[in-house]
Short mmCIF file of C-alpha atoms in Angstrom, two decimals:
data_model
loop_
_atom_site.label_atom_id
_atom_site.label_comp_id
_atom_site.label_asym_id
_atom_site.label_seq_id
_atom_site.Cartn_x
_atom_site.Cartn_y
_atom_site.Cartn_z
CA UNK A 3 -42.01 29.56 -10.03
CA UNK A 4 -42.72 26.34 -8.17
CA UNK A 5 -40.35 25.54 -5.30
CA UNK A 6 -37.52 23.14 -6.22
CA UNK A 7 -38.75 19.56 -6.01
CA UNK A 8 -37.37 17.00 -3.51
CA UNK A 9 -35.43 14.71 -5.86
CA UNK A 10 -33.76 17.63 -7.62
CA UNK A 11 -32.75 19.20 -4.30
CA UNK A 12 -31.39 15.82 -3.19
CA UNK A 13 -29.23 15.49 -6.28
CA UNK A 14 -27.96 19.04 -5.82
CA UNK A 15 -26.99 18.23 -2.20
CA UNK A 16 -25.32 15.01 -3.31
CA UNK A 17 -23.18 16.83 -5.88
CA UNK A 18 -22.31 19.56 -3.34
CA UNK A 19 -21.16 16.91 -0.86
CA UNK A 20 -18.99 15.14 -3.44
CA UNK A 21 -17.43 18.42 -4.60
CA UNK A 22 -16.78 19.51 -0.99
CA UNK A 23 -15.07 16.17 -0.32
CA UNK A 24 -12.72 16.58 -3.29
CA UNK A 25 -11.91 20.17 -2.34
CA UNK A 26 -11.17 19.34 1.29
CA UNK A 27 -8.92 16.38 0.42
CA UNK A 28 -6.87 18.76 -1.71
CA UNK A 29 -6.87 21.54 0.90
CA UNK A 30 -6.45 19.85 4.28
CA UNK A 31 -5.37 16.31 3.33
CA UNK A 32 -7.08 13.08 4.08
CA UNK A 33 -5.96 12.81 7.71
CA UNK A 34 -7.87 15.96 8.65
CA UNK A 35 -10.91 15.28 6.46
CA UNK A 36 -14.06 14.84 8.55
CA UNK A 37 -17.76 14.33 7.94
CA UNK A 38 -18.33 17.54 9.94
CA UNK A 39 -16.01 19.48 7.64
CA UNK A 40 -17.64 18.10 4.51
CA UNK A 41 -21.12 18.95 5.82
CA UNK A 42 -20.09 22.51 6.66
CA UNK A 43 -18.47 23.08 3.26
CA UNK A 44 -21.42 21.57 1.38
CA UNK A 45 -23.97 23.48 3.44
CA UNK A 46 -25.84 20.35 4.57
CA UNK A 47 -26.33 18.63 7.92
CA UNK A 48 -24.15 15.70 9.00
CA UNK A 49 -27.23 13.48 9.01
CA UNK A 50 -27.75 14.12 5.30
CA UNK A 51 -24.32 12.62 4.63
CA UNK A 52 -24.87 9.65 6.93
CA UNK A 53 -28.22 8.97 5.27
CA UNK A 54 -26.46 8.31 1.95
CA UNK A 55 -23.02 7.02 2.92
CA UNK A 56 -22.04 4.64 5.75
CA UNK A 57 -18.51 6.01 6.23
CA UNK A 58 -16.00 8.69 5.29
CA UNK A 59 -14.36 6.14 2.99
CA UNK A 60 -17.59 5.62 1.06
CA UNK A 61 -17.98 9.37 0.44
CA UNK A 62 -14.36 9.63 -0.68
CA UNK A 63 -14.87 6.69 -3.02
CA UNK A 64 -17.96 8.19 -4.66
CA UNK A 65 -16.34 11.62 -5.00
CA UNK A 66 -13.47 10.07 -6.96
CA UNK A 67 -15.65 7.62 -8.89
CA UNK A 68 -17.57 10.58 -10.35
CA UNK A 69 -14.27 12.08 -11.54
CA UNK A 70 -12.94 8.84 -13.02
CA UNK A 71 -16.21 8.24 -14.90
CA UNK A 72 -16.02 11.73 -16.38
CA UNK A 73 -12.51 11.13 -17.67
CA UNK A 74 -12.53 7.43 -18.51
CA UNK A 75 -14.61 7.04 -21.65
CA UNK A 76 -13.09 4.33 -23.78
CA UNK A 77 -9.54 4.13 -22.51
CA UNK A 78 -6.91 3.39 -25.14
CA UNK A 79 -3.21 3.30 -24.31
CA UNK A 80 -0.45 4.67 -26.54
CA UNK A 81 0.48 2.27 -29.33
CA UNK A 82 3.60 3.18 -31.32
CA UNK A 83 4.01 -0.46 -32.29
CA UNK A 84 6.91 -0.87 -29.82
CA UNK A 85 5.85 -2.18 -26.40
CA UNK A 86 9.07 -1.04 -24.67
CA UNK A 87 8.58 2.57 -25.82
CA UNK A 88 4.91 2.55 -24.85
CA UNK A 89 5.43 1.04 -21.39
CA UNK A 90 8.20 3.51 -20.62
CA UNK A 91 5.90 6.41 -21.62
CA UNK A 92 3.15 4.99 -19.43
CA UNK A 93 5.31 4.39 -16.37
CA UNK A 94 7.05 7.75 -16.66
CA UNK A 95 3.62 9.42 -16.80
CA UNK A 96 2.57 7.50 -13.68
CA UNK A 97 5.72 8.60 -11.85
CA UNK A 98 4.88 12.22 -12.73
CA UNK A 99 1.30 11.84 -11.50
CA UNK A 100 2.55 10.41 -8.19
CA UNK A 101 4.76 13.51 -7.80
CA UNK A 102 1.78 15.85 -8.34
CA UNK A 103 0.03 16.46 -5.04
CA UNK A 104 -3.30 17.52 -6.57
CA UNK A 105 -3.39 14.20 -8.37
CA UNK A 106 -1.96 11.81 -5.80
CA UNK A 107 -3.49 13.09 -2.53
CA UNK A 108 -7.07 11.91 -3.22
CA UNK A 109 -5.88 8.55 -4.55
CA UNK A 110 -3.70 8.07 -1.49
CA UNK A 111 -6.77 8.84 0.63
CA UNK A 112 -8.78 6.25 -1.24
CA UNK A 113 -6.05 3.63 -0.91
CA UNK A 114 -5.92 4.25 2.85
CA UNK A 115 -9.61 3.38 3.05
CA UNK A 116 -9.27 0.37 0.75
CA UNK A 117 -6.59 -1.09 3.00
CA UNK A 118 -9.01 -1.22 5.89
CA UNK A 119 -12.31 -1.91 4.13
CA UNK A 120 -12.60 -5.08 2.01
CA UNK A 121 -15.96 -4.00 0.52
CA UNK A 122 -14.48 -0.75 -0.68
CA UNK A 123 -11.52 -2.69 -2.11
CA UNK A 124 -13.94 -4.74 -4.20
CA UNK A 125 -15.83 -1.65 -5.34
CA UNK A 126 -12.56 0.02 -6.31
CA UNK A 127 -11.33 -3.04 -8.21
CA UNK A 128 -14.58 -3.52 -10.13
CA UNK A 129 -15.62 0.07 -10.79
CA UNK A 130 -12.43 2.12 -11.00
CA UNK A 131 -9.49 -0.18 -11.70
CA UNK A 132 -11.06 -2.75 -14.06
CA UNK A 133 -11.48 -0.48 -17.13
CA UNK A 134 -7.88 0.78 -16.86
CA UNK A 135 -6.51 -2.73 -16.32
CA UNK A 136 -8.49 -4.03 -19.31
CA UNK A 137 -6.96 -1.34 -21.54
CA UNK A 138 -3.45 -2.29 -20.35
CA UNK A 139 -4.14 -5.97 -21.05
CA UNK A 140 -5.37 -5.12 -24.56
CA UNK A 141 -2.09 -3.31 -25.30
CA UNK A 142 -0.06 -6.23 -23.90
CA UNK A 143 -2.01 -8.77 -25.97
CA UNK A 144 -1.33 -6.82 -29.13
CA UNK A 145 2.41 -6.82 -28.25
CA UNK A 146 2.17 -10.56 -27.68
CA UNK A 147 0.59 -11.02 -31.10
CA UNK A 148 3.39 -8.91 -32.61
CA UNK A 149 5.94 -11.32 -31.09
CA UNK A 150 7.30 -8.76 -28.60
CA UNK A 151 6.28 -10.84 -25.55
CA UNK A 152 6.45 -14.60 -24.95
CA UNK A 153 3.41 -16.40 -26.34
CA UNK A 154 2.74 -17.99 -22.94
CA UNK A 155 3.42 -14.85 -20.86
CA UNK A 156 1.10 -14.46 -17.85
CA UNK A 157 -0.06 -10.91 -18.58
CA UNK A 158 -1.74 -10.43 -15.19
CA UNK A 159 1.51 -11.29 -13.44
CA UNK A 160 3.39 -9.02 -15.85
CA UNK A 161 1.13 -6.07 -14.97
CA UNK A 162 1.60 -6.66 -11.24
CA UNK A 163 5.39 -6.83 -11.59
CA UNK A 164 5.35 -3.66 -13.66
CA UNK A 165 3.12 -1.50 -11.49
CA UNK A 166 3.38 -2.85 -7.92
CA UNK A 167 6.95 -1.58 -7.36
CA UNK A 168 5.86 1.91 -8.47
CA UNK A 169 2.74 1.84 -6.31
CA UNK A 170 4.71 0.61 -3.31
CA UNK A 171 7.41 3.29 -3.54
CA UNK A 172 4.69 5.91 -3.84
CA UNK A 173 2.32 4.67 -1.11
CA UNK A 174 4.89 3.53 1.45
CA UNK A 175 7.58 6.05 0.49
CA UNK A 176 10.00 3.14 0.47
CA UNK A 177 12.40 4.39 -2.18
CA UNK A 178 13.13 6.92 -4.92
CA UNK A 179 10.65 7.21 -7.76
CA UNK A 180 11.90 8.75 -11.02
CA UNK A 181 12.12 8.13 -14.77
CA UNK A 182 15.30 6.06 -14.36
CA UNK A 183 13.53 3.69 -11.98
CA UNK A 184 10.52 3.49 -14.33
CA UNK A 185 12.76 2.62 -17.28
CA UNK A 186 14.70 -0.02 -15.33
CA UNK A 187 11.43 -1.59 -14.21
CA UNK A 188 10.17 -1.82 -17.80
CA UNK A 189 13.45 -3.32 -19.04
CA UNK A 190 13.54 -5.95 -16.27
CA UNK A 191 9.88 -6.87 -16.74
CA UNK A 192 10.33 -7.26 -20.50
CA UNK A 193 13.35 -9.53 -19.87
CA UNK A 194 11.14 -11.71 -17.64
CA UNK A 195 8.51 -12.10 -20.36
CA UNK A 196 10.70 -11.98 -23.49
CA UNK A 197 9.84 -14.25 -26.43
CA UNK A 198 11.87 -17.48 -26.45
CA UNK B 22 10.13 -1.16 51.38
CA UNK B 23 10.70 2.18 49.62
CA UNK B 24 7.94 3.29 47.23
CA UNK B 25 8.67 2.55 43.59
CA UNK B 26 10.82 5.27 42.12
CA UNK B 27 9.67 7.63 39.31
CA UNK B 28 11.75 6.31 36.42
CA UNK B 29 10.86 2.70 37.19
CA UNK B 30 7.16 3.55 37.39
CA UNK B 31 7.44 5.41 34.07
CA UNK B 32 9.03 2.45 32.35
CA UNK B 33 6.31 0.17 33.75
CA UNK B 34 3.60 2.50 32.37
CA UNK B 35 5.37 2.66 29.02
CA UNK B 36 5.46 -1.13 28.73
CA UNK B 37 1.81 -1.38 29.80
CA UNK B 38 0.82 1.12 27.09
CA UNK B 39 2.75 -0.74 24.39
CA UNK B 40 1.27 -4.10 25.45
CA UNK B 41 -2.26 -2.63 25.56
CA UNK B 42 -1.78 -1.25 22.05
CA UNK B 43 -0.74 -4.65 20.65
CA UNK B 44 -3.64 -6.39 22.43
CA UNK B 45 -6.23 -3.92 21.17
CA UNK B 46 -5.03 -4.04 17.57
CA UNK B 47 -5.52 -7.81 17.69
CA UNK B 48 -8.89 -7.60 19.45
CA UNK B 49 -10.74 -4.65 17.90
CA UNK B 50 -8.67 -3.92 14.78
CA UNK B 51 -6.84 -0.78 13.88
CA UNK B 52 -9.90 1.20 12.73
CA UNK B 53 -11.39 1.10 16.23
CA UNK B 54 -8.15 1.56 18.12
CA UNK B 55 -8.17 4.82 20.10
CA UNK B 56 -5.89 6.59 22.55
CA UNK B 57 -8.78 6.47 25.05
CA UNK B 58 -9.02 2.68 24.67
CA UNK B 59 -5.29 2.19 25.07
CA UNK B 60 -5.24 4.41 28.19
CA UNK B 61 -8.14 2.48 29.76
CA UNK B 62 -6.55 -0.92 29.04
CA UNK B 63 -3.12 0.18 30.30
CA UNK B 64 -4.56 1.83 33.42
CA UNK B 65 -3.04 5.23 32.71
CA UNK B 66 -4.45 8.64 31.81
CA UNK B 67 -4.68 9.83 28.19
CA UNK B 68 -2.26 12.64 29.02
CA UNK B 69 0.42 10.10 29.94
CA UNK B 70 0.23 8.71 26.42
CA UNK B 71 0.27 12.13 24.76
CA UNK B 72 3.27 13.12 26.87
CA UNK B 73 5.35 10.38 25.22
CA UNK B 74 3.84 9.96 21.76
CA UNK B 75 2.52 12.62 19.35
CA UNK B 76 -0.05 10.39 17.62
CA UNK B 77 -1.78 7.02 17.56
CA UNK B 78 0.57 6.04 14.71
CA UNK B 79 3.63 6.71 16.84
CA UNK B 80 2.34 4.45 19.66
CA UNK B 81 1.53 1.71 17.17
CA UNK B 82 5.01 2.02 15.66
CA UNK B 83 6.76 1.71 19.03
CA UNK B 84 4.57 -1.21 20.11
CA UNK B 85 5.62 -3.15 17.01
CA UNK B 86 9.24 -1.97 17.08
CA UNK B 87 9.62 -3.56 20.54
CA UNK B 88 8.37 -6.87 19.09
CA UNK B 89 10.58 -6.76 16.02
CA UNK B 90 13.65 -6.00 18.12
CA UNK B 91 12.89 -8.98 20.35
CA UNK B 92 12.69 -11.31 17.35
CA UNK B 93 15.22 -9.80 14.95
CA UNK B 94 18.64 -10.55 16.41
CA UNK B 95 21.01 -11.28 13.55
CA UNK B 96 18.66 -12.18 10.74
CA UNK B 97 19.91 -14.88 8.39
CA UNK B 98 17.81 -16.20 5.53
CA UNK B 99 17.62 -19.85 4.44
CA UNK B 100 20.57 -20.86 2.28
CA UNK B 101 20.28 -24.27 0.62
CA UNK B 102 22.72 -23.14 -2.07
CA UNK B 103 19.89 -22.78 -4.61
CA UNK B 104 18.42 -19.28 -4.81
CA UNK B 105 15.21 -20.43 -6.53
CA UNK B 106 14.41 -22.89 -3.74
CA UNK B 107 15.22 -20.35 -1.05
CA UNK B 108 13.19 -17.51 -2.57
CA UNK B 109 10.19 -19.79 -3.03
CA UNK B 110 10.40 -20.83 0.65
CA UNK B 111 10.64 -17.19 1.68
CA UNK B 112 7.75 -15.95 -0.44
CA UNK B 113 5.51 -18.87 0.47
CA UNK B 114 6.18 -18.11 4.16
CA UNK B 115 5.28 -14.46 3.56
CA UNK B 116 2.02 -15.50 1.85
CA UNK B 117 1.17 -17.60 4.92
CA UNK B 118 1.93 -14.74 7.29
CA UNK B 119 -0.32 -12.41 5.28
CA UNK B 120 -3.14 -14.97 5.65
CA UNK B 121 -2.70 -15.06 9.46
CA UNK B 122 -4.77 -12.32 11.04
CA UNK B 123 -2.78 -12.21 14.28
CA UNK B 124 0.31 -11.53 12.26
CA UNK B 125 -0.97 -9.28 9.51
CA UNK B 126 -3.44 -7.01 11.37
CA UNK B 127 -0.82 -4.99 13.29
CA UNK B 128 1.42 -4.65 10.24
CA UNK B 129 -1.54 -3.49 8.16
CA UNK B 130 -2.26 -0.91 10.89
CA UNK B 131 1.32 0.29 10.76
CA UNK B 132 1.30 0.53 6.97
CA UNK B 133 -1.90 2.60 7.14
CA UNK B 134 -0.05 5.12 9.30
CA UNK B 135 3.07 5.05 7.15
CA UNK B 136 1.03 5.95 4.08
CA UNK B 137 -0.07 9.19 5.70
CA UNK B 138 2.98 10.09 7.78
CA UNK B 139 6.32 10.59 5.99
CA UNK B 140 8.27 10.75 9.28
CA UNK B 141 6.88 7.41 10.36
CA UNK B 142 7.70 6.01 6.91
CA UNK B 143 11.34 7.00 7.45
CA UNK B 144 11.40 5.52 10.96
CA UNK B 145 9.91 2.28 9.64
CA UNK B 146 12.38 2.07 6.78
CA UNK B 147 15.42 2.74 8.95
CA UNK B 148 14.52 0.89 12.13
CA UNK B 149 12.29 -2.02 11.11
CA UNK B 150 12.77 -2.75 7.42
CA UNK B 151 16.51 -2.09 6.97
CA UNK B 152 17.82 -5.13 8.92
CA UNK B 153 15.48 -7.49 7.04
CA UNK B 154 16.31 -5.95 3.68
CA UNK B 155 20.04 -6.19 4.41
CA UNK B 156 19.68 -9.91 5.13
CA UNK B 157 17.81 -10.43 1.84
CA UNK B 158 20.51 -8.53 -0.05
CA UNK B 159 23.24 -10.68 1.57
CA UNK B 160 21.49 -13.83 0.35
CA UNK B 161 21.10 -12.37 -3.16
CA UNK B 162 24.76 -11.36 -3.30
CA UNK B 163 25.83 -14.85 -2.39
CA UNK B 164 23.62 -16.20 -5.24
CA UNK B 165 25.23 -13.66 -7.55
CA UNK B 166 28.69 -14.86 -6.54
CA UNK B 167 27.55 -18.44 -7.19
CA UNK B 168 26.61 -17.45 -10.74
CA UNK B 169 22.85 -17.90 -10.17
CA UNK B 170 22.06 -14.22 -10.90
CA UNK B 171 23.50 -11.86 -13.54
CA UNK B 172 26.71 -10.23 -12.39
CA UNK B 173 25.28 -6.76 -13.07
CA UNK B 174 21.82 -7.47 -11.59
CA UNK B 175 20.34 -4.48 -9.71
CA UNK B 176 19.53 -6.30 -6.47
CA UNK B 177 17.44 -3.47 -5.03
CA UNK B 178 15.22 -3.52 -8.09
CA UNK B 179 15.09 -7.32 -7.92
CA UNK B 180 13.85 -7.18 -4.30
CA UNK B 181 11.16 -4.63 -5.19
CA UNK B 182 9.92 -6.72 -8.12
CA UNK B 183 9.86 -9.81 -5.93
CA UNK B 184 8.06 -8.39 -2.91
CA UNK B 185 5.96 -5.43 -4.14
CA UNK B 186 3.39 -7.60 -5.99
CA UNK B 187 2.88 -9.68 -2.81
CA UNK B 188 2.61 -6.61 -0.61
CA UNK B 189 0.18 -4.95 -3.01
CA UNK B 190 -2.15 -7.94 -3.24
CA UNK B 191 -2.16 -8.18 0.53
CA UNK B 192 -2.57 -4.48 1.38
CA UNK B 193 -4.96 -3.48 -1.39
CA UNK B 194 -6.68 -6.88 -1.71
CA UNK B 195 -6.16 -6.56 -5.46
CA UNK B 196 -5.81 -10.23 -6.30
CA UNK B 197 -5.38 -13.81 -5.07
CA UNK B 198 -2.37 -14.56 -2.91
CA UNK B 199 -1.25 -18.20 -2.70
CA UNK B 200 1.78 -20.45 -3.13
CA UNK B 201 1.22 -20.71 -6.90
CA UNK B 202 1.39 -16.93 -7.24
CA UNK B 203 4.51 -16.81 -5.03
CA UNK B 204 6.25 -19.44 -7.17
CA UNK B 205 5.33 -17.71 -10.44
CA UNK B 206 6.67 -14.43 -9.07
CA UNK B 207 9.99 -16.03 -8.14
CA UNK B 208 10.33 -17.72 -11.54
CA UNK B 209 9.57 -14.51 -13.47
CA UNK B 210 11.92 -12.42 -11.31
CA UNK B 211 14.76 -14.92 -11.76
CA UNK B 212 14.21 -14.81 -15.55
CA UNK B 213 14.57 -11.02 -15.43
CA UNK B 214 17.91 -11.26 -13.61
CA UNK B 215 19.28 -14.51 -15.04
CA UNK B 216 23.01 -14.78 -15.78
CA UNK B 217 23.83 -14.08 -19.45
#
């Protein structure tokens, strides 16, 4: 058999590095994640990592991007016909995800990087967040057409008011985060954008 | 003259370390801030810093706590008698502060630490955020008594819905942040908690 060719070996190393990054975030947490640790786990040299990625944040981003592309497909949100029911389901699910360490630890790591790297923030917004946000906006527009939201409601503002308080309580640990809070947030947001 | 006594010398070193930390955050940014750099600027050994603080985050926290205690005093918010006017003034001022690098860089650094250190998050909430939040709640209660907010409005939820979208756009760079956005946020929040 011919020896494995260069490009194929490269891709295998790349995948090993991304998998090692995800494993180590889950095992040791983001604070203790290092390029050295990733290299050791992936069985490559540090220089191999630095040849492909400029920073720890960039490796973390790519390791999560691969995951989100696997799972994204064509995102469609629940649509029972009642926007209040659907938003409460969505926000309660988000609250549960934030309570699940396997789920939230890597996203917290990514957000830490985003806060201190404007380029990564743009990449996150365009590549990871945009498809999810577009699906949410589609669901809100259909509620608007059904007369469940004001015809002139600013749906971008609505989404921010709905999700930012959840994200803040999760990221900054600034308050309790449970189903009751999620429901109250949905009810208040729907009051703000109720049809006339 | 007697040589300077131990406790006085300690306090002088402590103040030099806190000042060096604030200066370096402004000059090199949080990402490049190191205990070594702080020690060099303050003219002390690294071990002196580690004797008093367990982590970089803890030094950053204390350096900003000293500032906020200098400026806090008894916080009172603007009260023109009209809650809409006052909240718009407040949020527009916050938008301006977030655009000012001297102001926002150290707070961004602190929030980075808070995200990855639950103990620091608690210290921040209790020592730095609580007095400001209490002042905001006082102003909201007086608006409630004046009949400008619903009598049963959940004022904690109101504050989260008002400030979290600003904080998120600033920290995660997830969208534009200007006076128009601040005004729209105030108007939508007041609709959500309008008197019956």
